[in-house]
Amino acid sequence: MKKEPILAPSLLSADFSDLSGALKMIEKGGGKWAHIDVMDGVFVPQITYGQPVISSLRAKTDLVFDVHLMTVSPELSIESFKKSGADYITFQWEATVHHHRVVQQIHEVGAKAGISLVPSTPVSALSEILPEVDLVLVMTVNPGFGGQKLIERCVSKISQLCEIREKMGLDFKISVDGGINSKTVESVLSAGADVIVSGSAFFSGEFKWNY
Ligand code: DX5
Ligand code: ZN
């Protein structure tokens, strides 16, 4: 039986001067997870926030913290992100060659491990690592900024992953990130996404969750 989808609003589009208020908005708006985009100014041009900010938010809510690392050398900071309160730690496939090692590290510290693909990375890149992960994050925009338009071609990666998951008897979650709003959500849900990340559309009030 298909489980109910999970809404994971992205703090990237929240008011950074009131992040605890943003957590309340997520709770009131039907979010079960808070998607926390960590950008290092190297893997992507912007810099957002890191472990100290996440730690202070951890004390304010019981939401699942879904930390999305858009950083180079993710292996250097796994332990500290877990200590700061991350439940899921997702890193970019493109940021390392040591996918297996990073997934192991995430599990060793007691977090759930996610791996994410930029639009130009095919699902086939994951073939050896899929049995090890708890989540695959399909990026439907190029990482780095909120408010971009969903790249439709990427949506088929969700159905490809559903098919592979079934064939291999695996149970990782499929999350989708980028350009999700009231118009695009149906297409990613019907492709089989389990977790819906939404930043600008959620925080502007355009996208209301009723699933
Ligand atoms: C982009 C981030 C996203 C971002 C999505 O690099 O990974 O999580 O917040 O923003 P929207 O929903 O506005 O496309
Ligand atoms: Zn993200």
mmCIF file with all atom_site columns, C-alpha atoms and ligand atoms in Angstrom:
data_model
loop_
_atom_site.group_PDB
_atom_site.id
_atom_site.type_symbol
_atom_site.label_atom_id
_atom_site.label_alt_id
_atom_site.label_comp_id
_atom_site.label_asym_id
_atom_site.label_entity_id
_atom_site.label_seq_id
_atom_site.pdbx_PDB_ins_code
_atom_site.Cartn_x
_atom_site.Cartn_y
_atom_site.Cartn_z
_atom_site.occupancy
_atom_site.B_iso_or_equiv
_atom_site.pdbx_formal_charge
_atom_site.auth_seq_id
_atom_site.auth_comp_id
_atom_site.auth_asym_id
_atom_site.auth_atom_id
_atom_site.pdbx_PDB_model_num
ATOM   1   C  CA . MET A 1 1   ? 0.000  0.000  0.000   1.00 0.00 ? 1   MET A CA 1
ATOM   2   C  CA . LYS A 1 2   ? 1.318  3.456  -0.918  1.00 0.00 ? 2   LYS A CA 1
ATOM   3   C  CA . LYS A 1 3   ? 2.095  5.586  2.135   1.00 0.00 ? 3   LYS A CA 1
ATOM   4   C  CA . GLU A 1 4   ? 0.886  9.158  2.451   1.00 0.00 ? 4   GLU A CA 1
ATOM   5   C  CA . PRO A 1 5   ? 3.335  11.674 0.988   1.00 0.00 ? 5   PRO A CA 1
ATOM   6   C  CA . ILE A 1 6   ? 5.356  13.847 3.357   1.00 0.00 ? 6   ILE A CA 1
ATOM   7   C  CA . LEU A 1 7   ? 5.656  17.626 2.997   1.00 0.00 ? 7   LEU A CA 1
ATOM   8   C  CA . ALA A 1 8   ? 9.151  18.980 3.710   1.00 0.00 ? 8   ALA A CA 1
ATOM   9   C  CA . PRO A 1 9   ? 9.134  22.782 3.382   1.00 0.00 ? 9   PRO A CA 1
ATOM   10  C  CA . SER A 1 10  ? 12.546 24.261 2.647   1.00 0.00 ? 10  SER A CA 1
ATOM   11  C  CA . LEU A 1 11  ? 13.794 26.890 5.085   1.00 0.00 ? 11  LEU A CA 1
ATOM   12  C  CA . LEU A 1 12  ? 15.757 28.482 2.251   1.00 0.00 ? 12  LEU A CA 1
ATOM   13  C  CA . SER A 1 13  ? 12.727 30.621 1.402   1.00 0.00 ? 13  SER A CA 1
ATOM   14  C  CA . ALA A 1 14  ? 11.856 31.488 5.001   1.00 0.00 ? 14  ALA A CA 1
ATOM   15  C  CA . ASP A 1 15  ? 12.560 34.793 6.706   1.00 0.00 ? 15  ASP A CA 1
ATOM   16  C  CA . PHE A 1 16  ? 16.101 34.189 8.005   1.00 0.00 ? 16  PHE A CA 1
ATOM   17  C  CA . SER A 1 17  ? 15.557 36.712 10.769  1.00 0.00 ? 17  SER A CA 1
ATOM   18  C  CA . ASP A 1 18  ? 12.778 34.516 12.181  1.00 0.00 ? 18  ASP A CA 1
ATOM   19  C  CA . LEU A 1 19  ? 13.658 30.876 11.621  1.00 0.00 ? 19  LEU A CA 1
ATOM   20  C  CA . SER A 1 20  ? 11.792 29.635 14.681  1.00 0.00 ? 20  SER A CA 1
ATOM   21  C  CA . GLY A 1 21  ? 8.683  31.380 13.316  1.00 0.00 ? 21  GLY A CA 1
ATOM   22  C  CA . ALA A 1 22  ? 9.318  29.502 10.069  1.00 0.00 ? 22  ALA A CA 1
ATOM   23  C  CA . LEU A 1 23  ? 9.312  26.184 11.944  1.00 0.00 ? 23  LEU A CA 1
ATOM   24  C  CA . LYS A 1 24  ? 5.895  27.095 13.357  1.00 0.00 ? 24  LYS A CA 1
ATOM   25  C  CA . MET A 1 25  ? 4.662  27.872 9.834   1.00 0.00 ? 25  MET A CA 1
ATOM   26  C  CA . ILE A 1 26  ? 5.836  24.432 8.721   1.00 0.00 ? 26  ILE A CA 1
ATOM   27  C  CA . GLU A 1 27  ? 4.021  22.737 11.613  1.00 0.00 ? 27  GLU A CA 1
ATOM   28  C  CA . LYS A 1 28  ? 0.813  24.694 10.939  1.00 0.00 ? 28  LYS A CA 1
ATOM   29  C  CA . GLY A 1 29  ? 1.046  24.139 7.191   1.00 0.00 ? 29  GLY A CA 1
ATOM   30  C  CA . GLY A 1 30  ? 1.094  20.341 7.397   1.00 0.00 ? 30  GLY A CA 1
ATOM   31  C  CA . GLY A 1 31  ? 4.855  19.806 7.138   1.00 0.00 ? 31  GLY A CA 1
ATOM   32  C  CA . LYS A 1 32  ? 6.281  16.794 8.954   1.00 0.00 ? 32  LYS A CA 1
ATOM   33  C  CA . TRP A 1 33  ? 9.886  17.461 7.952   1.00 0.00 ? 33  TRP A CA 1
ATOM   34  C  CA . ALA A 1 34  ? 11.906 20.685 7.756   1.00 0.00 ? 34  ALA A CA 1
ATOM   35  C  CA . HIS A 1 35  ? 14.200 20.640 4.713   1.00 0.00 ? 35  HIS A CA 1
ATOM   36  C  CA . ILE A 1 36  ? 17.402 22.466 5.617   1.00 0.00 ? 36  ILE A CA 1
ATOM   37  C  CA . ASP A 1 37  ? 19.596 23.485 2.683   1.00 0.00 ? 37  ASP A CA 1
ATOM   38  C  CA . VAL A 1 38  ? 23.257 23.825 3.614   1.00 0.00 ? 38  VAL A CA 1
ATOM   39  C  CA . MET A 1 39  ? 25.220 25.694 0.931   1.00 0.00 ? 39  MET A CA 1
ATOM   40  C  CA . ASP A 1 40  ? 28.947 26.302 1.178   1.00 0.00 ? 40  ASP A CA 1
ATOM   41  C  CA . GLY A 1 41  ? 29.646 28.928 -1.493  1.00 0.00 ? 41  GLY A CA 1
ATOM   42  C  CA . VAL A 1 42  ? 31.812 26.368 -3.347  1.00 0.00 ? 42  VAL A CA 1
ATOM   43  C  CA . PHE A 1 43  ? 29.559 23.551 -4.560  1.00 0.00 ? 43  PHE A CA 1
ATOM   44  C  CA . VAL A 1 44  ? 26.974 26.288 -5.179  1.00 0.00 ? 44  VAL A CA 1
ATOM   45  C  CA . PRO A 1 45  ? 27.533 30.068 -5.123  1.00 0.00 ? 45  PRO A CA 1
ATOM   46  C  CA . GLN A 1 46  ? 25.530 30.988 -2.021  1.00 0.00 ? 46  GLN A CA 1
ATOM   47  C  CA . ILE A 1 47  ? 26.276 30.367 1.651   1.00 0.00 ? 47  ILE A CA 1
ATOM   48  C  CA . THR A 1 48  ? 23.319 29.650 3.933   1.00 0.00 ? 48  THR A CA 1
ATOM   49  C  CA . TYR A 1 49  ? 23.711 28.214 7.436   1.00 0.00 ? 49  TYR A CA 1
ATOM   50  C  CA . GLY A 1 50  ? 25.488 25.381 9.185   1.00 0.00 ? 50  GLY A CA 1
ATOM   51  C  CA . GLN A 1 51  ? 25.672 23.339 12.366  1.00 0.00 ? 51  GLN A CA 1
ATOM   52  C  CA . PRO A 1 52  ? 25.326 26.127 14.998  1.00 0.00 ? 52  PRO A CA 1
ATOM   53  C  CA . VAL A 1 53  ? 22.115 27.436 13.435  1.00 0.00 ? 53  VAL A CA 1
ATOM   54  C  CA . ILE A 1 54  ? 20.681 23.934 13.082  1.00 0.00 ? 54  ILE A CA 1
ATOM   55  C  CA . SER A 1 55  ? 21.499 23.177 16.741  1.00 0.00 ? 55  SER A CA 1
ATOM   56  C  CA . SER A 1 56  ? 19.615 26.185 17.970  1.00 0.00 ? 56  SER A CA 1
ATOM   57  C  CA . LEU A 1 57  ? 16.605 25.305 15.795  1.00 0.00 ? 57  LEU A CA 1
ATOM   58  C  CA . ARG A 1 58  ? 16.677 21.711 17.078  1.00 0.00 ? 58  ARG A CA 1
ATOM   59  C  CA . ALA A 1 59  ? 15.566 22.913 20.492  1.00 0.00 ? 59  ALA A CA 1
ATOM   60  C  CA . LYS A 1 60  ? 12.447 24.562 19.028  1.00 0.00 ? 60  LYS A CA 1
ATOM   61  C  CA . THR A 1 61  ? 10.659 21.691 17.298  1.00 0.00 ? 61  THR A CA 1
ATOM   62  C  CA . ASP A 1 62  ? 10.142 17.947 16.949  1.00 0.00 ? 62  ASP A CA 1
ATOM   63  C  CA . LEU A 1 63  ? 9.969  18.156 13.127  1.00 0.00 ? 63  LEU A CA 1
ATOM   64  C  CA . VAL A 1 64  ? 12.242 15.709 11.319  1.00 0.00 ? 64  VAL A CA 1
ATOM   65  C  CA . PHE A 1 65  ? 15.349 17.612 10.203  1.00 0.00 ? 65  PHE A CA 1
ATOM   66  C  CA . ASP A 1 66  ? 16.085 16.765 6.576   1.00 0.00 ? 66  ASP A CA 1
ATOM   67  C  CA . VAL A 1 67  ? 19.510 18.264 6.004   1.00 0.00 ? 67  VAL A CA 1
ATOM   68  C  CA . HIS A 1 68  ? 20.472 18.692 2.338   1.00 0.00 ? 68  HIS A CA 1
ATOM   69  C  CA . LEU A 1 69  ? 24.207 19.262 1.958   1.00 0.00 ? 69  LEU A CA 1
ATOM   70  C  CA . MET A 1 70  ? 25.161 21.201 -1.162  1.00 0.00 ? 70  MET A CA 1
ATOM   71  C  CA . THR A 1 71  ? 28.774 21.187 -0.069  1.00 0.00 ? 71  THR A CA 1
ATOM   72  C  CA . VAL A 1 72  ? 32.083 19.816 -1.241  1.00 0.00 ? 72  VAL A CA 1
ATOM   73  C  CA . SER A 1 73  ? 33.803 17.199 0.954   1.00 0.00 ? 73  SER A CA 1
ATOM   74  C  CA . PRO A 1 74  ? 30.632 16.110 2.774   1.00 0.00 ? 74  PRO A CA 1
ATOM   75  C  CA . GLU A 1 75  ? 32.676 13.494 4.684   1.00 0.00 ? 75  GLU A CA 1
ATOM   76  C  CA . LEU A 1 76  ? 34.252 16.257 6.792   1.00 0.00 ? 76  LEU A CA 1
ATOM   77  C  CA . SER A 1 77  ? 31.027 17.331 8.433   1.00 0.00 ? 77  SER A CA 1
ATOM   78  C  CA . ILE A 1 78  ? 28.776 14.283 8.834   1.00 0.00 ? 78  ILE A CA 1
ATOM   79  C  CA . GLU A 1 79  ? 29.358 13.828 12.538  1.00 0.00 ? 79  GLU A CA 1
ATOM   80  C  CA . SER A 1 80  ? 28.865 17.494 13.376  1.00 0.00 ? 80  SER A CA 1
ATOM   81  C  CA . PHE A 1 81  ? 25.617 17.694 11.395  1.00 0.00 ? 81  PHE A CA 1
ATOM   82  C  CA . LYS A 1 82  ? 24.295 14.669 13.255  1.00 0.00 ? 82  LYS A CA 1
ATOM   83  C  CA . LYS A 1 83  ? 25.309 16.284 16.564  1.00 0.00 ? 83  LYS A CA 1
ATOM   84  C  CA . SER A 1 84  ? 23.522 19.481 15.571  1.00 0.00 ? 84  SER A CA 1
ATOM   85  C  CA . GLY A 1 85  ? 20.270 17.522 15.235  1.00 0.00 ? 85  GLY A CA 1
ATOM   86  C  CA . ALA A 1 86  ? 20.004 16.185 11.669  1.00 0.00 ? 86  ALA A CA 1
ATOM   87  C  CA . ASP A 1 87  ? 17.767 13.143 11.251  1.00 0.00 ? 87  ASP A CA 1
ATOM   88  C  CA . TYR A 1 88  ? 18.399 12.668 7.528   1.00 0.00 ? 88  TYR A CA 1
ATOM   89  C  CA . ILE A 1 89  ? 21.695 13.761 5.981   1.00 0.00 ? 89  ILE A CA 1
ATOM   90  C  CA . THR A 1 90  ? 21.627 13.950 2.190   1.00 0.00 ? 90  THR A CA 1
ATOM   91  C  CA . PHE A 1 91  ? 24.723 14.733 0.158   1.00 0.00 ? 91  PHE A CA 1
ATOM   92  C  CA . GLN A 1 92  ? 25.199 15.419 -3.541  1.00 0.00 ? 92  GLN A CA 1
ATOM   93  C  CA . TRP A 1 93  ? 26.370 12.479 -5.645  1.00 0.00 ? 93  TRP A CA 1
ATOM   94  C  CA . GLU A 1 94  ? 28.550 14.952 -7.591  1.00 0.00 ? 94  GLU A CA 1
ATOM   95  C  CA . ALA A 1 95  ? 30.363 16.209 -4.471  1.00 0.00 ? 95  ALA A CA 1
ATOM   96  C  CA . THR A 1 96  ? 32.433 13.077 -3.821  1.00 0.00 ? 96  THR A CA 1
ATOM   97  C  CA . VAL A 1 97  ? 33.607 9.858  -5.429  1.00 0.00 ? 97  VAL A CA 1
ATOM   98  C  CA . HIS A 1 98  ? 33.312 8.008  -2.117  1.00 0.00 ? 98  HIS A CA 1
ATOM   99  C  CA . HIS A 1 99  ? 29.554 7.530  -2.035  1.00 0.00 ? 99  HIS A CA 1
ATOM   100 C  CA . HIS A 1 100 ? 29.719 4.270  -0.180  1.00 0.00 ? 100 HIS A CA 1
ATOM   101 C  CA . ARG A 1 101 ? 32.062 5.628  2.484   1.00 0.00 ? 101 ARG A CA 1
ATOM   102 C  CA . VAL A 1 102 ? 29.916 8.712  3.117   1.00 0.00 ? 102 VAL A CA 1
ATOM   103 C  CA . VAL A 1 103 ? 26.745 6.616  3.416   1.00 0.00 ? 103 VAL A CA 1
ATOM   104 C  CA . GLN A 1 104 ? 28.540 4.353  5.900   1.00 0.00 ? 104 GLN A CA 1
ATOM   105 C  CA . GLN A 1 105 ? 29.692 7.380  7.897   1.00 0.00 ? 105 GLN A CA 1
ATOM   106 C  CA . ILE A 1 106 ? 26.125 8.722  8.053   1.00 0.00 ? 106 ILE A CA 1
ATOM   107 C  CA . HIS A 1 107 ? 24.867 5.372  9.328   1.00 0.00 ? 107 HIS A CA 1
ATOM   108 C  CA . GLU A 1 108 ? 27.685 5.068  11.834  1.00 0.00 ? 108 GLU A CA 1
ATOM   109 C  CA . VAL A 1 109 ? 26.687 8.341  13.492  1.00 0.00 ? 109 VAL A CA 1
ATOM   110 C  CA . GLY A 1 110 ? 23.077 7.151  13.663  1.00 0.00 ? 110 GLY A CA 1
ATOM   111 C  CA . ALA A 1 111 ? 21.413 9.247  10.947  1.00 0.00 ? 111 ALA A CA 1
ATOM   112 C  CA . LYS A 1 112 ? 19.465 8.237  7.839   1.00 0.00 ? 112 LYS A CA 1
ATOM   113 C  CA . ALA A 1 113 ? 21.451 8.565  4.626   1.00 0.00 ? 113 ALA A CA 1
ATOM   114 C  CA . GLY A 1 114 ? 20.257 10.330 1.495   1.00 0.00 ? 114 GLY A CA 1
ATOM   115 C  CA . ILE A 1 115 ? 21.935 10.891 -1.855  1.00 0.00 ? 115 ILE A CA 1
ATOM   116 C  CA . SER A 1 116 ? 20.932 13.595 -4.314  1.00 0.00 ? 116 SER A CA 1
ATOM   117 C  CA . LEU A 1 117 ? 21.277 14.011 -8.070  1.00 0.00 ? 117 LEU A CA 1
ATOM   118 C  CA . VAL A 1 118 ? 21.617 17.307 -9.946  1.00 0.00 ? 118 VAL A CA 1
ATOM   119 C  CA . PRO A 1 119 ? 19.500 17.459 -13.124 1.00 0.00 ? 119 PRO A CA 1
ATOM   120 C  CA . SER A 1 120 ? 22.320 16.268 -15.408 1.00 0.00 ? 120 SER A CA 1
ATOM   121 C  CA . THR A 1 121 ? 23.214 13.182 -13.333 1.00 0.00 ? 121 THR A CA 1
ATOM   122 C  CA . PRO A 1 122 ? 21.282 10.088 -14.463 1.00 0.00 ? 122 PRO A CA 1
ATOM   123 C  CA . VAL A 1 123 ? 19.596 7.601  -12.129 1.00 0.00 ? 123 VAL A CA 1
ATOM   124 C  CA . SER A 1 124 ? 21.970 4.926  -13.437 1.00 0.00 ? 124 SER A CA 1
ATOM   125 C  CA . ALA A 1 125 ? 24.797 6.628  -11.477 1.00 0.00 ? 125 ALA A CA 1
ATOM   126 C  CA . LEU A 1 126 ? 23.160 5.252  -8.318  1.00 0.00 ? 126 LEU A CA 1
ATOM   127 C  CA . SER A 1 127 ? 23.097 1.585  -9.281  1.00 0.00 ? 127 SER A CA 1
ATOM   128 C  CA . GLU A 1 128 ? 25.766 0.446  -6.801  1.00 0.00 ? 128 GLU A CA 1
ATOM   129 C  CA . ILE A 1 129 ? 24.678 2.621  -3.890  1.00 0.00 ? 129 ILE A CA 1
ATOM   130 C  CA . LEU A 1 130 ? 20.871 2.277  -3.957  1.00 0.00 ? 130 LEU A CA 1
ATOM   131 C  CA . PRO A 1 131 ? 20.747 -0.794 -1.678  1.00 0.00 ? 131 PRO A CA 1
ATOM   132 C  CA . GLU A 1 132 ? 22.572 1.225  1.018   1.00 0.00 ? 132 GLU A CA 1
ATOM   133 C  CA . VAL A 1 133 ? 20.546 4.451  1.140   1.00 0.00 ? 133 VAL A CA 1
ATOM   134 C  CA . ASP A 1 134 ? 17.418 5.528  3.012   1.00 0.00 ? 134 ASP A CA 1
ATOM   135 C  CA . LEU A 1 135 ? 16.487 8.338  0.630   1.00 0.00 ? 135 LEU A CA 1
ATOM   136 C  CA . VAL A 1 136 ? 17.141 9.560  -2.902  1.00 0.00 ? 136 VAL A CA 1
ATOM   137 C  CA . LEU A 1 137 ? 16.642 13.275 -3.508  1.00 0.00 ? 137 LEU A CA 1
ATOM   138 C  CA . VAL A 1 138 ? 15.802 14.065 -7.110  1.00 0.00 ? 138 VAL A CA 1
ATOM   139 C  CA . MET A 1 139 ? 16.684 17.668 -7.861  1.00 0.00 ? 139 MET A CA 1
ATOM   140 C  CA . THR A 1 140 ? 14.267 19.146 -10.371 1.00 0.00 ? 140 THR A CA 1
ATOM   141 C  CA . VAL A 1 141 ? 16.213 22.431 -10.584 1.00 0.00 ? 141 VAL A CA 1
ATOM   142 C  CA . ASN A 1 142 ? 19.926 23.121 -10.566 1.00 0.00 ? 142 ASN A CA 1
ATOM   143 C  CA . PRO A 1 143 ? 20.950 23.408 -6.911  1.00 0.00 ? 143 PRO A CA 1
ATOM   144 C  CA . GLY A 1 144 ? 21.792 26.725 -5.351  1.00 0.00 ? 144 GLY A CA 1
ATOM   145 C  CA . PHE A 1 145 ? 18.718 28.926 -5.427  1.00 0.00 ? 145 PHE A CA 1
ATOM   146 C  CA . GLY A 1 146 ? 15.040 28.875 -4.519  1.00 0.00 ? 146 GLY A CA 1
ATOM   147 C  CA . GLY A 1 147 ? 12.288 30.063 -6.832  1.00 0.00 ? 147 GLY A CA 1
ATOM   148 C  CA . GLN A 1 148 ? 13.434 28.367 -10.046 1.00 0.00 ? 148 GLN A CA 1
ATOM   149 C  CA . LYS A 1 149 ? 11.196 26.609 -12.564 1.00 0.00 ? 149 LYS A CA 1
ATOM   150 C  CA . LEU A 1 150 ? 10.900 22.820 -12.376 1.00 0.00 ? 150 LEU A CA 1
ATOM   151 C  CA . ILE A 1 151 ? 12.799 21.048 -15.171 1.00 0.00 ? 151 ILE A CA 1
ATOM   152 C  CA . GLU A 1 152 ? 10.187 18.618 -16.483 1.00 0.00 ? 152 GLU A CA 1
ATOM   153 C  CA . ARG A 1 153 ? 12.651 16.131 -17.881 1.00 0.00 ? 153 ARG A CA 1
ATOM   154 C  CA . CYS A 1 154 ? 13.827 15.338 -14.333 1.00 0.00 ? 154 CYS A CA 1
ATOM   155 C  CA . VAL A 1 155 ? 10.385 14.116 -13.238 1.00 0.00 ? 155 VAL A CA 1
ATOM   156 C  CA . SER A 1 156 ? 10.863 10.815 -15.086 1.00 0.00 ? 156 SER A CA 1
ATOM   157 C  CA . LYS A 1 157 ? 13.732 10.021 -12.687 1.00 0.00 ? 157 LYS A CA 1
ATOM   158 C  CA . ILE A 1 158 ? 11.096 9.586  -9.966  1.00 0.00 ? 158 ILE A CA 1
ATOM   159 C  CA . SER A 1 159 ? 9.255  6.867  -11.882 1.00 0.00 ? 159 SER A CA 1
ATOM   160 C  CA . GLN A 1 160 ? 12.548 5.225  -12.866 1.00 0.00 ? 160 GLN A CA 1
ATOM   161 C  CA . LEU A 1 161 ? 13.498 5.059  -9.184  1.00 0.00 ? 161 LEU A CA 1
ATOM   162 C  CA . CYS A 1 162 ? 10.084 3.615  -8.229  1.00 0.00 ? 162 CYS A CA 1
ATOM   163 C  CA . GLU A 1 163 ? 10.527 0.879  -10.799 1.00 0.00 ? 163 GLU A CA 1
ATOM   164 C  CA . ILE A 1 164 ? 14.069 0.012  -9.662  1.00 0.00 ? 164 ILE A CA 1
ATOM   165 C  CA . ARG A 1 165 ? 13.011 0.073  -6.007  1.00 0.00 ? 165 ARG A CA 1
ATOM   166 C  CA . GLU A 1 166 ? 10.276 -2.425 -6.691  1.00 0.00 ? 166 GLU A CA 1
ATOM   167 C  CA . LYS A 1 167 ? 12.464 -4.680 -8.843  1.00 0.00 ? 167 LYS A CA 1
ATOM   168 C  CA . MET A 1 168 ? 15.250 -4.746 -6.260  1.00 0.00 ? 168 MET A CA 1
ATOM   169 C  CA . GLY A 1 169 ? 12.903 -5.062 -3.266  1.00 0.00 ? 169 GLY A CA 1
ATOM   170 C  CA . LEU A 1 170 ? 14.295 -1.916 -1.605  1.00 0.00 ? 170 LEU A CA 1
ATOM   171 C  CA . ASP A 1 171 ? 12.495 0.661  0.527   1.00 0.00 ? 171 ASP A CA 1
ATOM   172 C  CA . PHE A 1 172 ? 14.331 3.997  0.203   1.00 0.00 ? 172 PHE A CA 1
ATOM   173 C  CA . LYS A 1 173 ? 12.202 7.126  0.095   1.00 0.00 ? 173 LYS A CA 1
ATOM   174 C  CA . ILE A 1 174 ? 12.067 9.224  -3.062  1.00 0.00 ? 174 ILE A CA 1
ATOM   175 C  CA . SER A 1 175 ? 12.161 12.946 -2.395  1.00 0.00 ? 175 SER A CA 1
ATOM   176 C  CA . VAL A 1 176 ? 11.832 15.721 -4.965  1.00 0.00 ? 176 VAL A CA 1
ATOM   177 C  CA . ASP A 1 177 ? 13.277 19.211 -4.662  1.00 0.00 ? 177 ASP A CA 1
ATOM   178 C  CA . GLY A 1 178 ? 12.932 22.288 -6.847  1.00 0.00 ? 178 GLY A CA 1
ATOM   179 C  CA . GLY A 1 179 ? 10.086 24.211 -8.424  1.00 0.00 ? 179 GLY A CA 1
ATOM   180 C  CA . ILE A 1 180 ? 7.285  22.413 -6.570  1.00 0.00 ? 180 ILE A CA 1
ATOM   181 C  CA . ASN A 1 181 ? 4.125  24.493 -6.331  1.00 0.00 ? 181 ASN A CA 1
ATOM   182 C  CA . SER A 1 182 ? 0.359  23.991 -6.604  1.00 0.00 ? 182 SER A CA 1
ATOM   183 C  CA . LYS A 1 183 ? 0.681  23.457 -10.374 1.00 0.00 ? 183 LYS A CA 1
ATOM   184 C  CA . THR A 1 184 ? 3.634  21.054 -10.453 1.00 0.00 ? 184 THR A CA 1
ATOM   185 C  CA . VAL A 1 185 ? 2.936  18.953 -7.359  1.00 0.00 ? 185 VAL A CA 1
ATOM   186 C  CA . GLU A 1 186 ? 0.491  16.588 -9.092  1.00 0.00 ? 186 GLU A CA 1
ATOM   187 C  CA . SER A 1 187 ? 3.042  15.507 -11.670 1.00 0.00 ? 187 SER A CA 1
ATOM   188 C  CA . VAL A 1 188 ? 5.669  14.561 -9.062  1.00 0.00 ? 188 VAL A CA 1
ATOM   189 C  CA . LEU A 1 189 ? 3.138  12.812 -6.849  1.00 0.00 ? 189 LEU A CA 1
ATOM   190 C  CA . SER A 1 190 ? 1.801  10.764 -9.717  1.00 0.00 ? 190 SER A CA 1
ATOM   191 C  CA . ALA A 1 191 ? 5.361  9.871  -10.725 1.00 0.00 ? 191 ALA A CA 1
ATOM   192 C  CA . GLY A 1 192 ? 5.645  8.343  -7.219  1.00 0.00 ? 192 GLY A CA 1
ATOM   193 C  CA . ALA A 1 193 ? 7.449  10.873 -4.984  1.00 0.00 ? 193 ALA A CA 1
ATOM   194 C  CA . ASP A 1 194 ? 7.203  10.142 -1.242  1.00 0.00 ? 194 ASP A CA 1
ATOM   195 C  CA . VAL A 1 195 ? 8.635  13.432 0.051   1.00 0.00 ? 195 VAL A CA 1
ATOM   196 C  CA . ILE A 1 196 ? 7.790  16.819 -1.425  1.00 0.00 ? 196 ILE A CA 1
ATOM   197 C  CA . VAL A 1 197 ? 10.216 19.671 -0.772  1.00 0.00 ? 197 VAL A CA 1
ATOM   198 C  CA . SER A 1 198 ? 8.836  23.143 -1.389  1.00 0.00 ? 198 SER A CA 1
ATOM   199 C  CA . GLY A 1 199 ? 10.501 26.449 -0.588  1.00 0.00 ? 199 GLY A CA 1
ATOM   200 C  CA . SER A 1 200 ? 9.245  29.595 -2.309  1.00 0.00 ? 200 SER A CA 1
ATOM   201 C  CA . ALA A 1 201 ? 5.740  28.311 -3.082  1.00 0.00 ? 201 ALA A CA 1
ATOM   202 C  CA . PHE A 1 202 ? 5.208  27.103 0.490   1.00 0.00 ? 202 PHE A CA 1
ATOM   203 C  CA . PHE A 1 203 ? 6.520  30.222 2.237   1.00 0.00 ? 203 PHE A CA 1
ATOM   204 C  CA . SER A 1 204 ? 4.738  32.633 -0.122  1.00 0.00 ? 204 SER A CA 1
ATOM   205 C  CA . GLY A 1 205 ? 1.452  30.885 0.706   1.00 0.00 ? 205 GLY A CA 1
ATOM   206 C  CA . GLU A 1 206 ? 0.866  29.865 -2.930  1.00 0.00 ? 206 GLU A CA 1
ATOM   207 C  CA . PHE A 1 207 ? 1.155  26.139 -2.192  1.00 0.00 ? 207 PHE A CA 1
ATOM   208 C  CA . LYS A 1 208 ? -1.193 24.660 0.404   1.00 0.00 ? 208 LYS A CA 1
ATOM   209 C  CA . TRP A 1 209 ? -0.753 21.068 1.488   1.00 0.00 ? 209 TRP A CA 1
ATOM   210 C  CA . ASN A 1 210 ? -3.848 18.891 1.358   1.00 0.00 ? 210 ASN A CA 1
ATOM   211 C  CA . TYR A 1 211 ? -2.584 15.385 0.705   1.00 0.00 ? 211 TYR A CA 1
HETATM 212 C  C1 . DX5 B 2 .   ? 17.727 24.478 -4.103  1.00 0.00 ? 1   DX5 B C1 1
HETATM 213 C  C2 . DX5 B 2 .   ? 17.341 23.827 -2.806  1.00 0.00 ? 1   DX5 B C2 1
HETATM 214 C  C3 . DX5 B 2 .   ? 15.885 23.717 -2.601  1.00 0.00 ? 1   DX5 B C3 1
HETATM 215 C  C4 . DX5 B 2 .   ? 15.129 25.019 -2.630  1.00 0.00 ? 1   DX5 B C4 1
HETATM 216 C  C5 . DX5 B 2 .   ? 13.878 24.761 -3.368  1.00 0.00 ? 1   DX5 B C5 1
HETATM 217 O  O1 . DX5 B 2 .   ? 19.069 24.320 -4.334  1.00 0.00 ? 1   DX5 B O1 1
HETATM 218 O  O2 . DX5 B 2 .   ? 17.888 22.521 -2.685  1.00 0.00 ? 1   DX5 B O2 1
HETATM 219 O  O3 . DX5 B 2 .   ? 15.562 22.958 -1.440  1.00 0.00 ? 1   DX5 B O3 1
HETATM 220 O  O4 . DX5 B 2 .   ? 14.819 25.554 -1.372  1.00 0.00 ? 1   DX5 B O4 1
HETATM 221 O  O5 . DX5 B 2 .   ? 13.226 25.965 -3.554  1.00 0.00 ? 1   DX5 B O5 1
HETATM 222 P  P1 . DX5 B 2 .   ? 11.937 26.116 -4.454  1.00 0.00 ? 1   DX5 B P1 1
HETATM 223 O  O6 . DX5 B 2 .   ? 10.889 25.218 -3.864  1.00 0.00 ? 1   DX5 B O6 1
HETATM 224 O  O7 . DX5 B 2 .   ? 11.624 27.554 -4.358  1.00 0.00 ? 1   DX5 B O7 1
HETATM 225 O  O8 . DX5 B 2 .   ? 12.316 25.680 -5.852  1.00 0.00 ? 1   DX5 B O8 1
HETATM 226 ZN ZN . ZN  B 3 .   ? 17.181 21.228 -0.991  1.00 0.00 ? 2   ZN  B ZN 1
#
